[in-house]
Every structure is written in structure tokens, then in C-alpha cells.
Amino acid sequence: MLAKLVRVRDVKQFDGVESVLFVLKTDADKGILGDDKDIASRRKHFGTNTFKKPSVNLLQILLKSLKDPNIIIVLLFEAAISEAVLVKEPFRGSLPPRPIETVSILVIRDGKDTCIASSEAVVGDVIRLKAGDQVPADGIYIGGQSLHIDESTLTKKNDLVEVNNSTNVFLLSGSNVLRGNGRMLVTAVGMDTALAEIISPACVNHDHKSLLQKKLHKLTSHIAKVGLAVSFLVLLVLLVRYFTGNMRNNGRKLFIGGKTSIHDVWKAFLGILATPVAIASGAIPEGLTLACALTIAYSTKKMIVDQALVRSLSACEAMASATVICTNKEGVLTENTLQVREFCLCEEYFGRGTFSSFAPEILDLLHEGMALNTTKIPPGSSFEHIEDQIQNAILGWGIKSMNMDVQQLKERCTLVHAESFNSEYQGRVLIRRNADSRVHVHHKGTPEAILAMCSRYYEETGDVKDINDDTREALQGRITKMKMDGLYCVGFAYKSVTAEHQIDHEGHFHPKLKEDDSILLAFVGLKAPCREQARKAVMDCQDAGVNIKIITKDDIHTARASAIDCGIIDPHDTSTGEVIEGTTFQGYAEDERLEKVDNIRVIARASTLDKLLMVRCLQKKGHNVAVTGDRVEDAEALREANVGLSLGNHGTDAARNCSDIVIMDDNFASIARVLSWGRTTYNNVQIFTQYQLTATIASLVIDFVTAISASEPVTINIVTVISAGNVPYAMLQVLWVKLMVGTLAAVALTIDGPGTKLMQQPPPDKNEPFITNIMWKNILGQALYLISVLLTIQFTGESGYQLSDKEKDTMIFNIFVLCQLFNIFYLRNYEGGILRELKTKRLFWGIVGMIVVIQFAMIEMLKEFACTERLNWMKWKVCIGIAALSWPVSLLIKCIPVPKTPLFSRRNSQNSSYSRFRSSVWL
């Protein structure tokens, strides 16, 4: 009840702090007793301050996996690949250290301040909060001053919330303290907090099928239906032939009305039934699931080298269909370090230049403001990363360019009090010069806030002048110019104060100390340069038909400049996209937002809600969206996106747990490589699908024609080798061809790495069929060639070519295998040339060599076991020639025009620009 009271902020049910303190047996000043017995009792009754992840039933996973025997084959071949190939390729990079997110907090136990880990907090604890802290649990405010909270983690809004005793006493776990200080009484921990409602669903690994898996399932279902229809037709024809007396054995009718016994009829029926059962079972292309699993497993292993850790296997191929990537700017498109680029004293621009002409008093004040106004932001703050960069960059620049001696300043001045600085709100310090006891308040913050509190400014000569309207307008123009150049702007100001207006009795800034009538010192502009590879990666993604959108907390001018630097928008072409602020995006009506979302390239001053709204709008427009995130509040956007990309270096555990892929170096170039791997995965499966269906369709047709044309009892010969039925005398042939077509070919055709050609085509349309028209043309053309050749040998081999029955079957077996081998060569991508393939694709050539050796041995050495007949050199040349002829046949098929639009495509008109995807240049 108490936990729910805080979560829903039920003021009516809240009877005051004293009643809650009484119920929880704690004291506002002394806290809980805090001994082992007390702590254990509170954890027993209220739980621990940790979040539970869903349990994993390994037995269920194992049983589910064993339902598909191909999984075992995948594991064996993956192990072989790892030993043969991957182990020889050392990891080029380093796994980022996992940050420990259980930060220290200060609580009051038994009247004493005690430092504990946030996970050790219990219900009833009294916790001290200060600027930069993260609220570790749900609770009630019981005292403090000017406590302002950022609740965007929970509300997804960037509004600053004031917590006090009158209007708002509730504090929620996961929110961040931006200003002031206070004490809170913990009322709920762990899974009973508001934060648990966000994190818990994010940690659940829902077993959803990916787009590719759905398409493969749909394809195999259709093929299975066709196979069942063919097998039923074969059964019907064979039964009619049997009962009409047209089926004979050694010239004798198998059925004579009134004379054939029931036992003989039943025996004949079972023999007839074997043929359609074999056809039906062979109609399902089992190798498709194997190929999909194999190529994804191989790709995910190789992606680790490219700084991408795949947490969800389906995400690898889901990236193939990504049409939009919504990305952070800081540390992803730009470097993780800031550099001072500009320094302005009032209206005068000094670049990063010299300061020899500055009056000593100005330099002393600047040194104090830069070196002493650098309060460290505690770990866990949502502002920690960028503010630390700003402070460190300014401090380093001051030491190097302004000859600032930090140690001497600390000896010369006494720090009386300090409040943390962040990019949204100004920080300030109160210092006393030891020599003359002069006291100054130094302000540092956003230039607009600093300018607003200043009525005067310093010139470099040391003269102080008033800021009139013209000067203020000129200064505002300078600020705007710096931001339009893509700079983070920080303003510095100071004010002398008297002893009576310093700090109050609690050690805080005195309420009478107003933030006005300060003297402006300077503006400093900093910039994080665009990553070296980011601009090219952005261009690669754009060439691949993928739009890039930036969602950042930067102001609109800085965000636009950064987007120009990274190549996301063209400053000379207004059609390249729109730059708006988050409040504007949220203010749109639903229809207007959907209309504008495609053209928006940058959202500045964005909140978490803006990122979530962007993902949802794009998905409603038919886009497949990949989104980056690094904070706890990004969890929902990462979960709802088609592909969630968390940042490994500066991301939180909560963000990683919600993501599909972890980008370990936070680099956008790595995201582009993930996109390339996704395209490659998708196309590798398409290639193998074409290969598998060619053999399957040829088999089905030959099975049908052979079965219904036979006057003798049907014996399934080697033309049905990819069927899974019981082949009486060619079992070894069947097993070998099943291994080759379903497994070895899958390995050979699905281990291609990313190439450049796939990144020059638009992404596949999720509404289009998995098999394109070009693929159907190739499948049907190759299958027709194979059918015509094998049926010709089947029906004319003995009479027309003087082949014995066994020689005929052996040549059919040999031609079928060799045609599949040549088809493997034809379907591969030789982007780097054949000589490079010989050097780099050793596994592929090893598989080819294995197929050749085993096939030769099957015919020439294992004829007793394989039911084959040795072939002379002439017959071998005929077999090889027929198989080799499939290449020019394929080239002729390539010249046949087909409609670009798939025949049965359900096209999304809003996404038609992506519907022109062609499987690949070699299909």
C-alpha cells in the first residue's frame, strides 16, 4: 500500500511524514537502528533494492532445440568453423569494461552518516541527496533546500521538478538530482519501485520470430502444401493404375478383381504409399532453417571483430531491412573528447589565441572561474559524461593556453561552497581570496543564463562597462554565431559579495544572494570533432537507402552544425531534411507528426519521449527502425524499435539489457558495418534458398513423372535423392546428397562476408515476398534444365544410349551432384576476383574439394556400398559436360526480362521507395 502510494503520488491518502515514520519505525534525524537484525528484518518484509531478471529454463530450451535435428548439425559445423577459421583471426579491439552502476549513497543510520551501495538501501532508510545523485529508491521528501529533480527516466519529459514539503513530496527511483540538496525517507525498494515498471518488461526476452524467420516459415509452408498436393496426386494415380490392373510385376498383373487377397492388396497398398510419403517428406526444404541458423551464427561471430556484440540472433538479419537509423550524436557521430575552439571576451573574438594583452585582474578572475568552479559530478548522473568533458576540456585548455597554475590558485583561494555545473543549468562557487579576504561568487553555465544575470562586462584592459541594449543584442548574436558553428557554449561571470550575503546557517547560498548584477567575463566555445570514419559511414548508409536521424540534447544551432559536419544534411539543399526542437515535435498533432517525420533529420533539445515518438511514428509509416540508446530511460525506445543498439563504452546496464546489439566502441562506423552484415546475412539465405529450391522443384517434378509412368512397382531411384523417403537400394547415395545439398552447400553459400555492392542498393521491402522475380526466374530455369536432362536419361538411357540400368542410375546420380556443385560456383559472389577467393575463402574451397573427392569415391571405389557402377572416362566427360553446360544456361536465363515488381507483392505505398530491392547482382 505504501509503495503504491508513492508510485501513483496519491496525495489524498498521504497523512504526513510523521505517520510514515511511525509505521516504518524510523526517525527523520537518526534514521533506522541499522544493525544486522534490523536490516535483515526490513529486507524480509519489504525486499531488497535489486531488480530481478526472468529465470531461464535450460531444460525447456534444450528440448525445444532437439526437436530440429539440424540444430545438432549447426553446432557441429559451427564448432568446426570456429576451430578452422575464427580462432586464427585474433580479436582486433578490446571489450569495454562493464561499469559498476551500483553507486555509493549517503544514509543516516543510528544517527550517523553511513556510506553504502545503493543496492543495500532498505525501506525506512533516511538518505541524503545532493546535485548529481540518482535517487536510489522510491521515497518521501523530509527536508532540504531547493531540491530539483529530473524525472525524464520515468516521465520521458525534461521538465525540472521541484520537490518540497508543500506541493510535491514524492521521489521516484531512477530520477536525477539536478540542483539543491535534501533528505528522503525510503518507502519502496527494488521490484516495488516505479523504475521496476520500466526495467522489468525490458529485461524479458520475448521469443518473437524475426522477419526472415517468418518469411522462411511461410515459404516452407507453401512448399509443403505443394509437396502434399503432388504426393496426393501421385497416390491417386497409382491407386487407379493398381485397381484397374495396369500395374504389373514381371509381366503379371498385381490386382485381379475377385482373386487378389486382402492381404496382398494391403501389402501392395503399403508399397504404393511409400512413394507419395517420400515425395511429401522430401518437399520440405529442411536445409533452409539450417542455412538461416548457420549464416546468422557465423555473422554474429565475425561481427565481434567489427565491435558489435549481438545479443539477439534475429537482430543480425533484422538490420537488413532497416530503413531508418535514429542515433545519438555525442560519442557516436562525434569524438568522445571536446576541444576549445573559440574564446570571446565580451564582443571581441580571440579564437584560441594569446592573452598577453589582458589585464592581470581579468586573468585572475578567469583562472578562478575555470579552475575552481569544477565541482566533480558524481557517477550515475545522467549529465556526468558531457559535463565532465566540458570541465576537463576547459581546465586543460586553461592550463596550456592561459598558463593557469591550478595548485597555486588552490593555495591562494579558499573554496567556501560549490554547486555542480551542468549544461542545462548554471553552477556556481563561492570563493575567498586569502590575501585580502575578498569574496566572489563565480557562475558558469549556458551563455543565455549567464548573460541574463549580467549588467556589466569586462574589457581586456580591465575596464568595466555597462551592458546596454545594443551590447546585449551583439552578445546574443555572438552566442548564436558560436552555436551555428556547432560549438558547445559556456559562459563565465562573477560577482563580489559582502560577508552578510554569503551563505546561510546551513552552509548554503543565502536566499538574499540574487543572481543579478553580475559582471560578464567570457564565453568559451567547445566542439567535439566528427569521428574520422563517421562521415563515410553516414554516406554508406545513405547510399544503401537508409536515412539517418540525430536525436540530441544540443540546442538547435549546434545540432544543425553537427549534422552538416557529419553529412546528414546539406546546408545548400533544403530538401535534405528539417531540423526541429523536441518541444515542436511533441506539439505536432498525430497526423501532422506522421506527415513530417520522414523529412525530419535532427531533433534538438530532445527528451526521451521524442526518441520514443520518433520510433513509433516511423514504424507507423512502414519503416524498419534501428535506434541507439545509452541511458536507463532509453529502455522503452530500444525495446520498441525493430533493432535496439546500445552503446558499450558509455551505456548503462539497463540499456544493454534492452538492446539487441551492443556497439562496443560507440562508433557509428560500427553501426554501418552491422547494417552491412545484416544485408549479407539476408542475401546469403536468399542465395541458398534459390539453390535449395532448384533441387527441390526438380526432384518433385521428376518424382511425379517417374512414379506415374512406371508400369512396374515403383522403386524410387536416385532422381529422388533429396527426398527423405526409404530408398531401398541407394540409401548411401541419398544420405550423401542430403548432406551435400542440405549442409555442405549451406556452409559454402552462407559464409560470405560483407561486400560493397549490397550497400549500394535499397533495403528489402518487408511487404515483398522473400523470393524475388529474378530468383524465381533462375530457380525455374535451372530446374527445367535439370528436369529435361535427367528425364531424358531416365527414359532413353537404356534404348538410346545403350546404358545398363545401373549405369543409367549412376549417371543420373553423378549429373545431379555435379550440377549442384556447378550451381554453388555460379551463385557465389566473386567481388574480389577469383584469385583473391582462392587465398581468402579456404573453407569454401575445402568444401568443394571434399565434394569432388567423395563423389569420385562414391562411384569409383564404393560401388558396392553406394549401389553405383564405375563410369569410363567418356561417361565422366559427358556428366561433367552436362553439369558445366548449366553455366551458359544460367547466363541465357539471366537475359530473360521479368517484371521488377514481384507478382504477389502487397506494397505499402508510403514505403514504395524501398520496394525496388533486388536480391543481389549475382541472382
PDB file of C-alpha atoms in Angstrom, residues 517-705:
ATOM      1  CA  ASP A 517      24.107  42.449 -11.369  1.00  0.00           C
ATOM      2  CA  SER A 518      26.986  40.087 -12.145  1.00  0.00           C
ATOM      3  CA  ILE A 519      29.916  41.003 -14.377  1.00  0.00           C
ATOM      4  CA  LEU A 520      30.354  39.061 -17.606  1.00  0.00           C
ATOM      5  CA  LEU A 521      33.832  37.600 -18.038  1.00  0.00           C
ATOM      6  CA  ALA A 522      33.884  35.487 -21.214  1.00  0.00           C
ATOM      7  CA  PHE A 523      32.274  32.946 -23.488  1.00  0.00           C
ATOM      8  CA  VAL A 524      34.113  29.741 -24.383  1.00  0.00           C
ATOM      9  CA  GLY A 525      33.148  27.595 -27.385  1.00  0.00           C
ATOM     10  CA  LEU A 526      33.980  23.881 -27.451  1.00  0.00           C
ATOM     11  CA  LYS A 527      33.484  21.291 -30.117  1.00  0.00           C
ATOM     12  CA  ALA A 528      33.579  17.526 -30.363  1.00  0.00           C
ATOM     13  CA  PRO A 529      35.022  16.828 -33.824  1.00  0.00           C
ATOM     14  CA  CYS A 530      33.207  14.437 -36.115  1.00  0.00           C
ATOM     15  CA  ARG A 531      34.647  10.927 -35.898  1.00  0.00           C
ATOM     16  CA  GLU A 532      37.091  10.191 -38.677  1.00  0.00           C
ATOM     17  CA  GLN A 533      35.014   7.328 -40.114  1.00  0.00           C
ATOM     18  CA  ALA A 534      31.569   8.686 -39.237  1.00  0.00           C
ATOM     19  CA  ARG A 535      31.026  10.847 -42.323  1.00  0.00           C
ATOM     20  CA  LYS A 536      31.903   7.998 -44.688  1.00  0.00           C
ATOM     21  CA  ALA A 537      29.709   5.620 -42.672  1.00  0.00           C
ATOM     22  CA  VAL A 538      26.799   8.051 -42.951  1.00  0.00           C
ATOM     23  CA  MET A 539      27.302   8.280 -46.718  1.00  0.00           C
ATOM     24  CA  ASP A 540      27.460   4.479 -46.983  1.00  0.00           C
ATOM     25  CA  CYS A 541      24.158   4.176 -45.140  1.00  0.00           C
ATOM     26  CA  GLN A 542      22.546   6.842 -47.311  1.00  0.00           C
ATOM     27  CA  ASP A 543      23.785   5.083 -50.460  1.00  0.00           C
ATOM     28  CA  ALA A 544      22.175   1.927 -49.060  1.00  0.00           C
ATOM     29  CA  GLY A 545      18.802   3.686 -48.859  1.00  0.00           C
ATOM     30  CA  VAL A 546      18.903   4.163 -45.081  1.00  0.00           C
ATOM     31  CA  ASN A 547      18.027   7.551 -43.611  1.00  0.00           C
ATOM     32  CA  ILE A 548      19.997   8.809 -40.590  1.00  0.00           C
ATOM     33  CA  LYS A 549      18.275  10.925 -37.940  1.00  0.00           C
ATOM     34  CA  ILE A 550      20.020  12.607 -34.996  1.00  0.00           C
ATOM     35  CA  ILE A 551      18.241  12.888 -31.639  1.00  0.00           C
ATOM     36  CA  THR A 552      20.296  15.055 -29.291  1.00  0.00           C
ATOM     37  CA  LYS A 553      20.082  17.333 -26.242  1.00  0.00           C
ATOM     38  CA  ASP A 554      22.093  20.013 -28.068  1.00  0.00           C
ATOM     39  CA  ASP A 555      20.405  23.295 -28.967  1.00  0.00           C
ATOM     40  CA  ILE A 556      19.072  23.613 -32.493  1.00  0.00           C
ATOM     41  CA  HIS A 557      22.038  25.573 -33.904  1.00  0.00           C
ATOM     42  CA  THR A 558      24.696  23.218 -32.534  1.00  0.00           C
ATOM     43  CA  ALA A 559      22.712  20.178 -33.626  1.00  0.00           C
ATOM     44  CA  ARG A 560      22.291  21.515 -37.163  1.00  0.00           C
ATOM     45  CA  ALA A 561      26.008  22.313 -37.485  1.00  0.00           C
ATOM     46  CA  SER A 562      26.943  18.828 -36.306  1.00  0.00           C
ATOM     47  CA  ALA A 563      24.522  17.256 -38.784  1.00  0.00           C
ATOM     48  CA  ILE A 564      26.174  19.252 -41.571  1.00  0.00           C
ATOM     49  CA  ASP A 565      29.659  18.179 -40.428  1.00  0.00           C
ATOM     50  CA  CYS A 566      28.618  14.512 -40.470  1.00  0.00           C
ATOM     51  CA  GLY A 567      26.965  14.751 -43.891  1.00  0.00           C
ATOM     52  CA  ILE A 568      23.409  14.089 -42.684  1.00  0.00           C
ATOM     53  CA  ILE A 569      22.024  17.319 -44.130  1.00  0.00           C
ATOM     54  CA  ASP A 570      23.248  19.549 -46.949  1.00  0.00           C
ATOM     55  CA  PRO A 571      23.329  23.252 -45.978  1.00  0.00           C
ATOM     56  CA  HIS A 572      22.749  24.246 -49.607  1.00  0.00           C
ATOM     57  CA  ASP A 573      19.817  21.900 -50.188  1.00  0.00           C
ATOM     58  CA  THR A 574      16.729  22.460 -48.040  1.00  0.00           C
ATOM     59  CA  SER A 575      15.211  19.221 -49.292  1.00  0.00           C
ATOM     60  CA  THR A 576      17.791  17.168 -47.357  1.00  0.00           C
ATOM     61  CA  GLY A 577      15.817  17.437 -44.163  1.00  0.00           C
ATOM     62  CA  GLU A 578      14.376  19.518 -41.377  1.00  0.00           C
ATOM     63  CA  VAL A 579      15.896  20.433 -38.003  1.00  0.00           C
ATOM     64  CA  ILE A 580      13.406  20.971 -35.177  1.00  0.00           C
ATOM     65  CA  GLU A 581      13.313  21.033 -31.398  1.00  0.00           C
ATOM     66  CA  GLY A 582      11.789  18.344 -29.227  1.00  0.00           C
ATOM     67  CA  THR A 583       9.019  20.601 -27.927  1.00  0.00           C
ATOM     68  CA  THR A 584       7.990  21.342 -31.506  1.00  0.00           C
ATOM     69  CA  PHE A 585       7.933  17.644 -32.367  1.00  0.00           C
ATOM     70  CA  GLN A 586       5.810  16.840 -29.331  1.00  0.00           C
ATOM     71  CA  GLY A 587       3.492  19.744 -30.123  1.00  0.00           C
ATOM     72  CA  TYR A 588       2.500  18.392 -33.520  1.00  0.00           C
ATOM     73  CA  ALA A 589      -0.859  16.708 -33.869  1.00  0.00           C
ATOM     74  CA  GLU A 590      -0.653  12.985 -34.616  1.00  0.00           C
ATOM     75  CA  ASP A 591      -1.453  13.396 -38.320  1.00  0.00           C
ATOM     76  CA  GLU A 592       0.954  16.307 -38.713  1.00  0.00           C
ATOM     77  CA  ARG A 593       3.730  14.381 -36.961  1.00  0.00           C
ATOM     78  CA  LEU A 594       3.237  11.408 -39.275  1.00  0.00           C
ATOM     79  CA  GLU A 595       3.314  13.731 -42.284  1.00  0.00           C
ATOM     80  CA  LYS A 596       6.541  15.466 -41.264  1.00  0.00           C
ATOM     81  CA  VAL A 597       8.504  12.606 -39.691  1.00  0.00           C
ATOM     82  CA  ASP A 598      10.127  11.394 -42.924  1.00  0.00           C
ATOM     83  CA  ASN A 599      11.633  14.807 -43.633  1.00  0.00           C
ATOM     84  CA  ILE A 600      12.929  15.429 -40.111  1.00  0.00           C
ATOM     85  CA  ARG A 601      16.677  14.797 -39.886  1.00  0.00           C
ATOM     86  CA  VAL A 602      17.530  16.278 -36.477  1.00  0.00           C
ATOM     87  CA  ILE A 603      15.599  16.714 -33.226  1.00  0.00           C
ATOM     88  CA  ALA A 604      17.408  19.155 -30.941  1.00  0.00           C
ATOM     89  CA  ARG A 605      16.851  19.613 -27.205  1.00  0.00           C
ATOM     90  CA  ALA A 606      15.266  16.206 -27.337  1.00  0.00           C
ATOM     91  CA  SER A 607      13.845  14.248 -24.440  1.00  0.00           C
ATOM     92  CA  THR A 608      13.436  10.507 -24.137  1.00  0.00           C
ATOM     93  CA  LEU A 609       9.820  10.897 -25.214  1.00  0.00           C
ATOM     94  CA  ASP A 610      10.956  12.429 -28.527  1.00  0.00           C
ATOM     95  CA  LYS A 611      13.053   9.360 -29.304  1.00  0.00           C
ATOM     96  CA  LEU A 612      10.149   7.045 -28.470  1.00  0.00           C
ATOM     97  CA  LEU A 613       7.695   9.123 -30.506  1.00  0.00           C
ATOM     98  CA  MET A 614      10.088   9.121 -33.456  1.00  0.00           C
ATOM     99  CA  VAL A 615      10.375   5.316 -33.376  1.00  0.00           C
ATOM    100  CA  ARG A 616       6.609   4.843 -33.168  1.00  0.00           C
ATOM    101  CA  CYS A 617       5.844   7.341 -35.946  1.00  0.00           C
ATOM    102  CA  LEU A 618       8.394   5.821 -38.310  1.00  0.00           C
ATOM    103  CA  GLN A 619       7.033   2.343 -37.669  1.00  0.00           C
ATOM    104  CA  LYS A 620       3.510   3.549 -38.411  1.00  0.00           C
ATOM    105  CA  LYS A 621       4.833   4.838 -41.743  1.00  0.00           C
ATOM    106  CA  GLY A 622       6.085   1.346 -42.569  1.00  0.00           C
ATOM    107  CA  HIS A 623       9.755   1.850 -41.718  1.00  0.00           C
ATOM    108  CA  ASN A 624      12.030  -0.652 -40.011  1.00  0.00           C
ATOM    109  CA  VAL A 625      13.787   1.384 -37.347  1.00  0.00           C
ATOM    110  CA  ALA A 626      17.128   0.906 -35.629  1.00  0.00           C
ATOM    111  CA  VAL A 627      17.752   3.191 -32.654  1.00  0.00           C
ATOM    112  CA  THR A 628      20.733   3.830 -30.390  1.00  0.00           C
ATOM    113  CA  GLY A 629      20.471   4.355 -26.647  1.00  0.00           C
ATOM    114  CA  ASP A 630      22.749   4.529 -23.633  1.00  0.00           C
ATOM    115  CA  ARG A 631      20.621   5.582 -20.671  1.00  0.00           C
ATOM    116  CA  VAL A 632      18.068   3.874 -18.452  1.00  0.00           C
ATOM    117  CA  GLU A 633      15.287   5.992 -19.909  1.00  0.00           C
ATOM    118  CA  ASP A 634      16.143   4.790 -23.431  1.00  0.00           C
ATOM    119  CA  ALA A 635      14.924   1.303 -22.469  1.00  0.00           C
ATOM    120  CA  GLU A 636      11.455   1.651 -23.958  1.00  0.00           C
ATOM    121  CA  ALA A 637      12.681   3.075 -27.262  1.00  0.00           C
ATOM    122  CA  LEU A 638      15.296   0.304 -27.545  1.00  0.00           C
ATOM    123  CA  ARG A 639      12.633  -2.282 -26.844  1.00  0.00           C
ATOM    124  CA  GLU A 640      10.070  -0.917 -29.317  1.00  0.00           C
ATOM    125  CA  ALA A 641      12.491  -0.376 -32.193  1.00  0.00           C
ATOM    126  CA  ASN A 642      12.978  -3.137 -34.741  1.00  0.00           C
ATOM    127  CA  VAL A 643      16.649  -3.180 -33.732  1.00  0.00           C
ATOM    128  CA  GLY A 644      17.895  -1.686 -30.464  1.00  0.00           C
ATOM    129  CA  LEU A 645      21.571  -0.637 -30.474  1.00  0.00           C
ATOM    130  CA  SER A 646      23.097   0.118 -27.075  1.00  0.00           C
ATOM    131  CA  LEU A 647      26.465   1.755 -26.506  1.00  0.00           C
ATOM    132  CA  GLY A 648      29.132  -0.369 -24.863  1.00  0.00           C
ATOM    133  CA  ASN A 649      31.549   2.275 -23.591  1.00  0.00           C
ATOM    134  CA  HIS A 650      29.197   4.798 -22.024  1.00  0.00           C
ATOM    135  CA  GLY A 651      25.908   2.901 -21.921  1.00  0.00           C
ATOM    136  CA  THR A 652      24.144   1.661 -18.808  1.00  0.00           C
ATOM    137  CA  ASP A 653      23.403  -1.951 -17.966  1.00  0.00           C
ATOM    138  CA  ALA A 654      19.689  -1.224 -18.279  1.00  0.00           C
ATOM    139  CA  ALA A 655      20.162  -0.017 -21.863  1.00  0.00           C
ATOM    140  CA  ARG A 656      22.312  -3.032 -22.747  1.00  0.00           C
ATOM    141  CA  ASN A 657      19.757  -5.436 -21.300  1.00  0.00           C
ATOM    142  CA  CYS A 658      17.062  -3.921 -23.515  1.00  0.00           C
ATOM    143  CA  SER A 659      19.097  -3.862 -26.711  1.00  0.00           C
ATOM    144  CA  ASP A 660      19.554  -6.393 -29.489  1.00  0.00           C
ATOM    145  CA  ILE A 661      23.122  -5.408 -30.372  1.00  0.00           C
ATOM    146  CA  VAL A 662      25.814  -3.724 -28.262  1.00  0.00           C
ATOM    147  CA  ILE A 663      28.094  -1.352 -30.204  1.00  0.00           C
ATOM    148  CA  MET A 664      31.242  -1.849 -28.163  1.00  0.00           C
ATOM    149  CA  ASP A 665      33.207   1.200 -29.382  1.00  0.00           C
ATOM    150  CA  ASP A 666      30.182   3.583 -29.595  1.00  0.00           C
ATOM    151  CA  ASN A 667      31.240   4.364 -33.176  1.00  0.00           C
ATOM    152  CA  PHE A 668      28.707   4.995 -35.943  1.00  0.00           C
ATOM    153  CA  ALA A 669      31.094   3.278 -38.368  1.00  0.00           C
ATOM    154  CA  SER A 670      30.462   0.054 -36.422  1.00  0.00           C
ATOM    155  CA  ILE A 671      26.705   0.573 -36.856  1.00  0.00           C
ATOM    156  CA  ALA A 672      27.239   0.847 -40.618  1.00  0.00           C
ATOM    157  CA  ARG A 673      29.171  -2.433 -40.544  1.00  0.00           C
ATOM    158  CA  VAL A 674      26.300  -4.049 -38.628  1.00  0.00           C
ATOM    159  CA  LEU A 675      23.972  -2.878 -41.397  1.00  0.00           C
ATOM    160  CA  SER A 676      26.308  -4.404 -43.990  1.00  0.00           C
ATOM    161  CA  TRP A 677      26.426  -7.708 -42.090  1.00  0.00           C
ATOM    162  CA  GLY A 678      22.640  -7.705 -41.891  1.00  0.00           C
ATOM    163  CA  ARG A 679      22.330  -7.252 -45.659  1.00  0.00           C
ATOM    164  CA  THR A 680      24.879 -10.021 -46.196  1.00  0.00           C
ATOM    165  CA  THR A 681      23.035 -12.403 -43.884  1.00  0.00           C
ATOM    166  CA  TYR A 682      19.736 -11.807 -45.642  1.00  0.00           C
ATOM    167  CA  ASN A 683      21.231 -12.288 -49.102  1.00  0.00           C
ATOM    168  CA  ASN A 684      23.199 -15.379 -48.146  1.00  0.00           C
ATOM    169  CA  VAL A 685      19.962 -17.024 -47.069  1.00  0.00           C
ATOM    170  CA  GLN A 686      18.315 -15.892 -50.319  1.00  0.00           C
ATOM    171  CA  ILE A 687      21.173 -17.427 -52.320  1.00  0.00           C
ATOM    172  CA  PHE A 688      20.887 -20.757 -50.555  1.00  0.00           C
ATOM    173  CA  THR A 689      17.099 -20.669 -50.906  1.00  0.00           C
ATOM    174  CA  GLN A 690      17.487 -20.362 -54.676  1.00  0.00           C
ATOM    175  CA  TYR A 691      19.950 -23.237 -54.635  1.00  0.00           C
ATOM    176  CA  GLN A 692      17.732 -25.456 -52.442  1.00  0.00           C
ATOM    177  CA  LEU A 693      14.502 -24.778 -54.324  1.00  0.00           C
ATOM    178  CA  THR A 694      16.129 -25.527 -57.674  1.00  0.00           C
ATOM    179  CA  ALA A 695      16.954 -29.032 -56.463  1.00  0.00           C
ATOM    180  CA  THR A 696      13.614 -29.454 -54.658  1.00  0.00           C
ATOM    181  CA  ILE A 697      11.457 -28.452 -57.640  1.00  0.00           C
ATOM    182  CA  ALA A 698      13.476 -30.630 -59.996  1.00  0.00           C
ATOM    183  CA  SER A 699      13.088 -33.539 -57.603  1.00  0.00           C
ATOM    184  CA  LEU A 700       9.335 -33.064 -57.219  1.00  0.00           C
ATOM    185  CA  VAL A 701       8.708 -32.983 -60.956  1.00  0.00           C
ATOM    186  CA  ILE A 702      10.955 -35.975 -61.662  1.00  0.00           C
ATOM    187  CA  ASP A 703       9.423 -37.932 -58.782  1.00  0.00           C
ATOM    188  CA  PHE A 704       5.949 -37.279 -60.117  1.00  0.00           C
ATOM    189  CA  VAL A 705       6.682 -38.120 -63.752  1.00  0.00           C
TER     190      VAL A 705
END
